[in-house]
Amino acid sequence: MSADQLLQTQADLRKRYDALCAAGLKLDLTRGKPAPDQLDLSEPLLSLPGPGHYLSSDGTDCRNYGGIKGLPGIRAIFGELLGTGPDRIIAQNNASLQIMHDLTVFALLRGTPDSERPWAQHDGPIKFLCPVPGYDRHFAIAEKYGIEMINVPMNPDGPDVARCAELVATDPAVKGMWVVPTYSNPTGYTVSEQVARELVAMPAAAPDFRIYWDNAYAVHTLIETAPEPLPILDLAAEAGNPNRVYVLGSTSKITFAGAGVAFLGSSQENLDWYCKQASIATIGPDKLNQLRHLQFFRDADGVRVHMARHRELLAPKFKLVLDILEDRLAASKIANWTQPEGGYFISLNVIDGTAARTVELAKEAGIALTAAGATFPYKNDPDDQNIRLAPTFPPIDELATAMDGVATCALLAATEKLLD
Ligand code: PLP
């Protein structure tokens, strides 16, 4: 476009933006959480296990203390869905995030089974590799405990493994790495088997290097069939690094986000270590909640059928957002975005230096977007280009209005930048 054309386009967009502001909207695209109609799918849980039903199939009285590893039945279901098998997984309380937090704190204070000393006693700060864009709460754990974060690119087949291998091989301070292997937050990318094999096999300067394999969206597909979970613990063991991987998952976005069951899969040695530390804080997880989940699902296919019902609710929302992005932004080429086949997010990249401005314009028009930078360590997106879109929560009519507004804001911010 010539400068004149650009000025004319900006004037048109400004009119459209003023109309948006005048509409008095109050819309929210920040929340990566299930919508009420999704929560309704799990309504029967509220009346399970029901009076008199408190024994699990192995005879455990779920009302009582104990059973730090959780009920075998629910472990078997999620051992299948998360690719660990039934024996190398434990079931805990409602948040996998809490497990990730505790794994980190235990390692800092006590060291892992492979540590020469606690991570906190390392000479200088320890470091975690962070595929970007990524999940803000992973980064918050690291930041809170003074763990230095190193950005590595997240590619469509997983983290840039050559870059990871180089950092891990040469620096003994690199102790950990976050990975969301399936339908990653926020890109929707899924780690390929090849990349997974390389991640578990890469030589590490630190013998206690750990990969947090956070499979939060393992079964959250928007297409007919979910990808098979990689047998990541077997791959790590075959590569001679049996203790390298922590597999995480939960039913937060399967049943109730605030009252689900979370899982940790790892080698026997790591699980024993975790349980030993965790049993100082608890005499066992909420087994009644595990029992009601077990009764509700019955088996892994029960979970798959349930996820197909989520898909029916979510697929139209994702399609709508992608259609609006295509319709409003494709021709101008001021943005690109991911086309996820599952998960909870779409990752939108606008022209460098305009993400924060786009979010600001949207806010002034009454549309809340996730803060620019949130998908990067220290909330610092070096190119100021990434915006995380969360289509799941708003009703579909609100979603349409909000997304159309976001497109206007992104275009307006782009004209401002180009005319600057
Ligand atoms: N991991 C990822 C990648 C997530 O996106 C989320 C929630 O958004 C979580 C973990 C939180 O899981 P939980 O509810 O089990 O703590």
Coordinates of C-alpha atoms and ligand atoms in Angstrom, one line a residue:
M1 CA 0.0 0.0 0.0
S2 CA 1.1 3.6 -0.6
A3 CA 1.2 5.9 2.3
D4 CA -2.1 7.5 1.1
Q5 CA -3.8 4.2 0.8
L6 CA -2.6 3.3 4.3
L7 CA -3.9 6.6 5.7
Q8 CA -7.3 5.9 4.1
T9 CA -7.4 2.4 5.5
Q10 CA -6.5 3.7 8.9
A11 CA -9.3 6.2 8.8
D12 CA -11.8 3.5 7.8
L13 CA -10.5 1.3 10.6
R14 CA -10.7 4.1 13.1
K15 CA -14.4 4.6 12.3
R16 CA -15.0 0.9 12.8
Y17 CA -13.0 1.0 16.0
D18 CA -15.0 4.0 17.3
A19 CA -18.2 2.1 16.6
L20 CA -16.8 -0.9 18.5
C21 CA -16.0 1.3 21.5
A22 CA -19.5 2.9 21.4
A23 CA -21.1 -0.5 21.6
G24 CA -20.2 -0.7 25.3
L25 CA -18.9 -4.3 25.1
K26 CA -17.8 -6.3 28.1
L27 CA -16.2 -9.4 26.6
D28 CA -13.5 -11.7 27.8
L29 CA -11.2 -13.9 25.7
T30 CA -8.6 -14.5 28.4
R31 CA -9.9 -17.5 30.1
G32 CA -8.7 -20.9 29.1
K33 CA -11.3 -22.7 31.0
P34 CA -14.3 -24.9 30.2
A35 CA -17.6 -23.1 29.5
P36 CA -20.6 -23.9 31.7
D37 CA -22.1 -26.2 29.0
Q38 CA -18.9 -28.3 29.1
L39 CA -19.1 -28.5 32.9
D40 CA -22.7 -29.7 32.6
L41 CA -21.4 -32.8 30.7
S42 CA -20.0 -34.0 34.0
E43 CA -23.1 -33.2 36.1
P44 CA -23.6 -36.9 37.2
L45 CA -20.3 -36.6 39.2
L46 CA -22.2 -34.4 41.6
S47 CA -24.3 -37.4 42.8
L48 CA -21.5 -40.0 42.7
P49 CA -20.4 -42.1 44.4
G50 CA -23.7 -41.9 46.3
P51 CA -24.7 -43.1 49.8
G52 CA -23.1 -46.5 50.7
H53 CA -20.7 -46.5 47.8
Y54 CA -17.3 -45.8 49.2
L55 CA -15.4 -49.0 48.6
S56 CA -13.1 -49.2 45.6
S57 CA -12.8 -52.5 43.7
D58 CA -9.6 -53.4 45.6
G59 CA -11.6 -53.0 48.9
T60 CA -10.2 -49.6 49.9
D61 CA -12.5 -47.6 52.1
C62 CA -12.2 -44.3 50.2
R63 CA -13.6 -42.3 53.1
N64 CA -10.5 -43.0 55.2
Y65 CA -6.9 -41.8 55.2
G66 CA -4.1 -43.4 53.2
G67 CA -3.3 -44.6 49.7
I68 CA -0.8 -41.9 48.7
K69 CA -0.6 -43.4 45.1
G70 CA -4.3 -43.1 44.5
L71 CA -6.9 -45.8 43.4
P72 CA -5.5 -48.4 41.0
G73 CA -8.6 -48.2 38.8
I74 CA -8.3 -44.6 37.9
R75 CA -4.5 -45.0 37.5
A76 CA -5.1 -47.7 35.0
I77 CA -7.4 -45.5 32.9
F78 CA -5.1 -42.5 32.8
G79 CA -2.0 -44.7 32.5
E80 CA -3.5 -45.8 29.2
L81 CA -4.5 -42.3 28.1
L82 CA -1.2 -40.7 29.1
G83 CA 1.0 -43.5 27.7
T84 CA 2.6 -44.5 31.0
G85 CA 0.9 -47.9 31.6
P86 CA -0.9 -48.5 34.9
D87 CA 2.1 -49.1 37.2
R88 CA 4.2 -46.0 36.6
I89 CA 1.4 -43.4 37.4
I90 CA -0.1 -42.1 40.6
A91 CA -3.4 -40.2 41.1
Q92 CA -3.4 -37.2 43.3
N93 CA -5.7 -34.2 44.0
N94 CA -7.2 -31.7 41.7
A95 CA -4.3 -29.8 40.1
S96 CA -1.4 -31.1 38.1
L97 CA 0.1 -27.6 38.5
Q98 CA 0.4 -28.3 42.2
I99 CA 2.4 -31.5 41.4
M100 CA 4.7 -29.6 39.1
H101 CA 5.2 -27.0 41.8
D102 CA 5.9 -29.6 44.4
L103 CA 8.3 -31.6 42.2
T104 CA 10.2 -28.4 41.7
V105 CA 10.3 -27.4 45.3
F106 CA 11.2 -30.9 46.5
A107 CA 14.1 -30.9 44.1
L108 CA 15.2 -27.4 45.2
L109 CA 15.1 -28.3 48.9
R110 CA 16.1 -32.0 48.8
G111 CA 17.4 -32.8 45.4
T112 CA 16.1 -35.6 43.1
P113 CA 17.3 -39.2 43.3
D114 CA 20.0 -38.3 40.8
S115 CA 21.1 -35.0 42.4
E116 CA 24.5 -34.6 44.0
R117 CA 22.9 -31.9 46.2
P118 CA 19.6 -30.0 46.3
W119 CA 19.1 -27.7 43.3
A120 CA 19.0 -24.7 45.6
Q121 CA 22.6 -25.4 46.6
H122 CA 23.9 -25.2 43.1
D123 CA 26.6 -22.7 42.5
G124 CA 24.6 -19.9 40.9
P125 CA 21.0 -20.0 39.7
I126 CA 19.7 -23.2 38.1
K127 CA 18.0 -22.9 34.7
F128 CA 15.0 -24.3 32.9
L129 CA 14.5 -24.4 29.1
C130 CA 11.2 -22.8 28.1
P131 CA 9.7 -23.5 24.7
V132 CA 8.0 -20.3 23.5
P133 CA 5.3 -19.3 23.3
G134 CA 4.3 -21.4 26.3
Y135 CA 2.2 -21.7 29.4
D136 CA 2.4 -18.7 31.7
R137 CA 1.9 -20.7 34.9
H138 CA 4.9 -23.0 34.1
F139 CA 7.0 -19.8 33.8
A140 CA 5.5 -18.4 37.1
I141 CA 6.7 -21.5 39.0
A142 CA 10.3 -21.0 37.7
E143 CA 10.3 -17.3 38.3
K144 CA 8.9 -17.6 41.8
Y145 CA 11.8 -19.9 42.8
G146 CA 14.6 -17.9 41.1
I147 CA 15.1 -20.4 38.3
E148 CA 16.5 -18.7 35.3
M149 CA 14.5 -19.3 32.1
I150 CA 15.9 -19.7 28.7
N151 CA 13.7 -19.3 25.7
V152 CA 13.8 -22.0 23.0
P153 CA 11.6 -21.9 19.9
M154 CA 8.5 -24.1 19.9
N155 CA 8.2 -25.6 16.3
P156 CA 5.2 -27.4 14.9
D157 CA 6.8 -30.7 15.7
G158 CA 8.0 -29.7 19.2
P159 CA 10.7 -27.7 20.9
D160 CA 13.8 -26.9 18.8
V161 CA 15.7 -30.0 19.8
A162 CA 19.1 -29.0 18.4
R163 CA 19.0 -25.8 20.5
C164 CA 17.9 -27.8 23.6
A165 CA 20.6 -30.4 23.1
E166 CA 23.3 -27.8 22.9
L167 CA 22.2 -26.0 26.0
V168 CA 21.6 -29.2 28.0
A169 CA 24.9 -30.8 27.0
T170 CA 27.1 -27.9 27.9
D171 CA 25.6 -26.3 31.0
P172 CA 25.2 -28.3 34.2
A173 CA 22.9 -25.5 35.6
V174 CA 20.2 -26.5 33.1
K175 CA 18.1 -28.8 35.4
G176 CA 14.7 -28.8 33.8
M177 CA 12.5 -28.1 30.8
W178 CA 8.8 -27.6 30.3
V179 CA 7.1 -29.4 27.4
V180 CA 3.4 -29.5 26.6
P181 CA 3.5 -32.5 24.2
T182 CA 0.0 -32.6 22.8
Y183 CA -1.9 -29.6 21.5
S184 CA 0.5 -27.3 23.3
N185 CA -0.6 -24.2 25.1
P186 CA -0.9 -21.8 23.3
T187 CA 0.2 -23.0 19.8
G188 CA -1.7 -26.3 19.6
Y189 CA 1.5 -28.0 18.3
T190 CA 2.1 -31.6 19.1
V191 CA 5.6 -33.1 19.7
S192 CA 6.6 -35.7 17.1
E193 CA 8.0 -39.1 18.0
Q194 CA 11.3 -38.1 16.5
V195 CA 11.6 -35.0 18.6
A196 CA 10.5 -36.9 21.7
R197 CA 13.1 -39.5 21.2
E198 CA 15.8 -36.8 20.8
L199 CA 14.7 -35.0 23.9
V200 CA 14.9 -38.0 26.1
A201 CA 18.2 -39.2 24.6
M202 CA 20.1 -35.9 24.5
P203 CA 23.2 -36.0 26.7
A204 CA 22.9 -33.8 29.7
A205 CA 25.7 -32.1 31.7
A206 CA 23.4 -32.3 34.8
P207 CA 22.7 -36.0 35.8
D208 CA 19.4 -34.8 37.4
F209 CA 18.0 -33.0 34.3
R210 CA 14.2 -33.3 34.2
I211 CA 11.6 -32.9 31.5
Y212 CA 8.2 -31.8 32.7
W213 CA 6.1 -33.6 30.1
D214 CA 2.8 -31.8 30.8
N215 CA 0.3 -33.7 28.8
A216 CA -2.6 -31.4 29.9
Y217 CA -4.4 -31.8 26.5
A218 CA -3.7 -35.5 25.8
V219 CA -7.3 -36.3 24.9
H220 CA -8.6 -32.8 24.1
T221 CA -9.1 -33.3 20.4
L222 CA -11.1 -31.2 18.0
I223 CA -10.9 -33.9 15.3
E224 CA -12.2 -37.5 15.2
T225 CA -9.2 -39.3 16.8
A226 CA -6.8 -38.1 19.4
P227 CA -3.1 -38.8 18.6
E228 CA -1.8 -41.9 20.4
P229 CA 0.2 -40.9 23.5
L230 CA 3.9 -41.5 23.1
P231 CA 5.3 -44.1 25.5
I232 CA 7.6 -41.4 26.7
L233 CA 8.8 -43.3 29.8
D234 CA 9.8 -46.3 27.8
L235 CA 11.6 -44.1 25.3
A236 CA 13.5 -42.4 28.1
A237 CA 14.4 -45.8 29.7
E238 CA 15.5 -47.2 26.3
A239 CA 17.7 -44.1 25.9
G240 CA 19.3 -44.8 29.2
N241 CA 17.6 -42.0 31.1
P242 CA 14.8 -43.7 33.0
N243 CA 14.4 -40.8 35.5
R244 CA 14.4 -37.9 33.1
V245 CA 10.7 -37.5 32.5
Y246 CA 7.8 -36.5 34.7
V247 CA 4.5 -37.1 32.9
L248 CA 1.7 -34.8 34.1
G249 CA -2.0 -34.7 33.3
S250 CA -5.4 -34.1 34.9
T251 CA -9.1 -34.2 34.4
S252 CA -9.4 -30.4 34.9
K253 CA -10.6 -29.9 31.3
I254 CA -12.3 -33.3 31.1
T255 CA -14.7 -33.0 34.1
F256 CA -14.5 -30.1 36.5
A257 CA -11.6 -27.7 36.3
G258 CA -11.7 -27.0 40.0
A259 CA -12.5 -30.5 41.2
G260 CA -10.8 -33.1 39.0
V261 CA -8.0 -35.6 39.5
A262 CA -4.4 -35.0 38.6
F263 CA -1.7 -37.5 37.7
L264 CA 2.0 -38.0 37.8
G265 CA 3.7 -40.6 35.7
S266 CA 7.4 -41.4 36.1
S267 CA 10.0 -44.1 36.8
Q268 CA 9.4 -46.2 40.0
E269 CA 12.4 -44.5 41.6
N270 CA 11.0 -41.0 40.9
L271 CA 7.5 -41.9 42.1
D272 CA 8.9 -43.4 45.3
W273 CA 10.9 -40.2 45.9
Y274 CA 7.9 -38.0 45.2
C275 CA 5.6 -40.0 47.4
K276 CA 8.1 -39.9 50.2
Q277 CA 8.2 -36.1 50.1
A278 CA 4.5 -35.7 49.5
S279 CA 3.5 -37.9 52.4
I280 CA 5.0 -35.3 54.8
A281 CA 2.2 -32.9 53.5
T282 CA -0.7 -35.3 53.2
I283 CA -1.9 -38.7 54.5
G284 CA -3.4 -39.4 51.1
P285 CA -5.3 -37.8 48.2
D286 CA -9.1 -37.4 47.9
K287 CA -10.0 -40.9 47.0
L288 CA -13.7 -40.3 47.0
N289 CA -13.2 -37.9 44.1
Q290 CA -11.1 -40.5 42.4
L291 CA -13.8 -43.2 43.0
R292 CA -16.5 -41.0 41.5
H293 CA -14.4 -40.3 38.4
L294 CA -13.8 -44.0 38.1
Q295 CA -17.5 -44.8 38.3
F296 CA -18.3 -42.0 35.9
F297 CA -15.8 -43.1 33.2
R298 CA -15.5 -46.9 33.8
D299 CA -12.6 -47.2 31.4
A300 CA -10.4 -45.2 28.9
D301 CA -13.1 -45.5 26.2
G302 CA -15.5 -43.8 28.6
V303 CA -13.1 -40.8 28.7
R304 CA -12.8 -40.8 24.9
V305 CA -16.6 -40.8 24.4
H306 CA -16.9 -38.0 27.0
M307 CA -14.2 -36.0 25.1
A308 CA -16.2 -36.4 21.9
R309 CA -19.1 -34.5 23.6
H310 CA -16.7 -31.7 24.6
R311 CA -15.6 -31.7 20.9
E312 CA -19.1 -31.1 19.7
L313 CA -19.3 -28.0 21.9
L314 CA -15.8 -26.7 21.2
A315 CA -15.2 -27.4 17.5
P316 CA -17.7 -24.8 16.3
K317 CA -16.1 -22.2 18.6
F318 CA -12.6 -22.8 17.2
K319 CA -14.0 -22.9 13.6
L320 CA -15.7 -19.5 14.2
V321 CA -12.5 -17.9 15.5
L322 CA -10.4 -19.3 12.6
D323 CA -13.0 -18.2 10.0
I324 CA -13.0 -14.7 11.4
L325 CA -9.2 -14.5 11.4
E326 CA -9.1 -15.7 7.8
D327 CA -11.9 -13.4 6.7
R328 CA -10.5 -10.3 8.4
L329 CA -6.8 -10.7 8.5
A330 CA -5.6 -13.1 5.8
A331 CA -5.6 -10.6 2.9
S332 CA -3.6 -7.9 4.7
K333 CA -0.9 -10.4 5.8
I334 CA -0.5 -8.5 9.0
A335 CA -0.9 -11.7 11.1
N336 CA -0.5 -15.4 11.1
W337 CA -2.1 -17.9 13.5
T338 CA -2.1 -21.6 14.4
Q339 CA -4.8 -23.9 13.3
P340 CA -5.0 -26.4 16.2
E341 CA -6.6 -29.8 16.0
G342 CA -7.1 -29.8 19.8
G343 CA -6.3 -28.1 23.1
Y344 CA -7.7 -24.9 24.4
F345 CA -5.9 -22.1 22.5
I346 CA -5.1 -20.4 19.2
S347 CA -1.8 -18.6 19.0
L348 CA -2.0 -15.3 17.0
N349 CA 1.1 -13.5 15.8
V350 CA 0.6 -9.9 14.7
I351 CA 3.2 -7.6 13.2
D352 CA 6.3 -7.2 15.4
G353 CA 5.9 -4.5 18.0
T354 CA 2.0 -4.4 17.9
A355 CA 0.8 -7.1 20.2
A356 CA 0.7 -4.9 23.3
R357 CA -1.0 -2.1 21.3
T358 CA -3.6 -4.6 19.9
V359 CA -4.4 -5.8 23.5
E360 CA -4.6 -2.2 24.7
L361 CA -6.9 -1.1 21.9
A362 CA -9.1 -4.2 22.6
K363 CA -9.2 -3.4 26.3
E364 CA -10.4 0.2 25.6
A365 CA -13.2 -1.3 23.4
G366 CA -14.2 -3.6 26.3
I367 CA -12.6 -6.8 25.0
A368 CA -10.2 -8.4 27.5
L369 CA -7.3 -10.3 25.9
T370 CA -4.6 -12.2 27.6
A371 CA -1.8 -9.7 28.4
A372 CA 0.7 -9.4 25.6
G373 CA 3.9 -11.1 26.7
A374 CA 2.1 -13.6 29.0
T375 CA 3.2 -16.5 26.8
F376 CA 6.9 -15.8 27.4
P377 CA 9.2 -16.1 30.5
Y378 CA 9.3 -12.9 32.6
K379 CA 6.2 -11.8 30.5
N380 CA 8.7 -10.5 27.9
D381 CA 7.8 -11.3 24.3
P382 CA 11.0 -10.0 22.6
D383 CA 9.2 -9.3 19.4
D384 CA 5.9 -8.1 21.0
Q385 CA 4.0 -10.2 18.5
N386 CA 2.2 -13.0 20.3
I387 CA -1.4 -13.0 21.5
R388 CA -3.1 -16.1 23.1
L389 CA -6.7 -16.5 22.1
A390 CA -8.9 -18.6 24.3
P391 CA -12.1 -19.5 22.5
T392 CA -13.6 -22.0 24.9
F393 CA -15.4 -20.0 27.6
P394 CA -17.5 -17.2 25.9
P395 CA -20.9 -18.1 24.4
I396 CA -20.5 -18.4 20.6
D397 CA -22.3 -15.1 19.8
E398 CA -20.0 -13.1 22.2
L399 CA -17.1 -14.9 20.7
A400 CA -18.0 -13.7 17.2
T401 CA -18.3 -10.1 18.3
A402 CA -15.1 -10.3 20.3
M403 CA -13.0 -11.8 17.6
D404 CA -14.2 -9.3 15.0
G405 CA -13.2 -6.6 17.4
V406 CA -9.8 -8.1 17.9
A407 CA -9.2 -8.2 14.2
T408 CA -10.1 -4.5 13.9
C409 CA -7.7 -3.7 16.7
A410 CA -4.9 -5.8 15.2
L411 CA -5.4 -4.0 11.8
L412 CA -5.5 -0.6 13.4
A413 CA -2.3 -1.3 15.4
A414 CA -0.6 -2.4 12.2
T415 CA -1.5 0.8 10.4
E416 CA -0.2 2.8 13.3
K417 CA 3.1 0.9 13.2
L418 CA 3.5 1.2 9.5
L419 CA 2.7 4.9 9.4
D420 CA 5.0 5.5 12.4
Ligands
PLP1 N1 -0.8 -27.5 32.0 C1 -1.2 -26.7 31.0 C2 -0.4 -26.8 29.8 C3 -2.3 -25.9 31.1 O1 -2.7 -25.2 30.0 C4 -3.1 -25.9 32.2 C5 -4.3 -25.1 32.4 O2 -4.5 -24.2 31.6 C6 -2.7 -26.7 33.3 C7 -1.5 -27.5 33.2 C8 -3.4 -26.7 34.6 O3 -3.7 -28.0 34.9 P1 -4.4 -28.4 36.3 O4 -5.7 -27.9 36.4 O5 -4.3 -29.9 36.4 O6 -3.5 -27.8 37.4

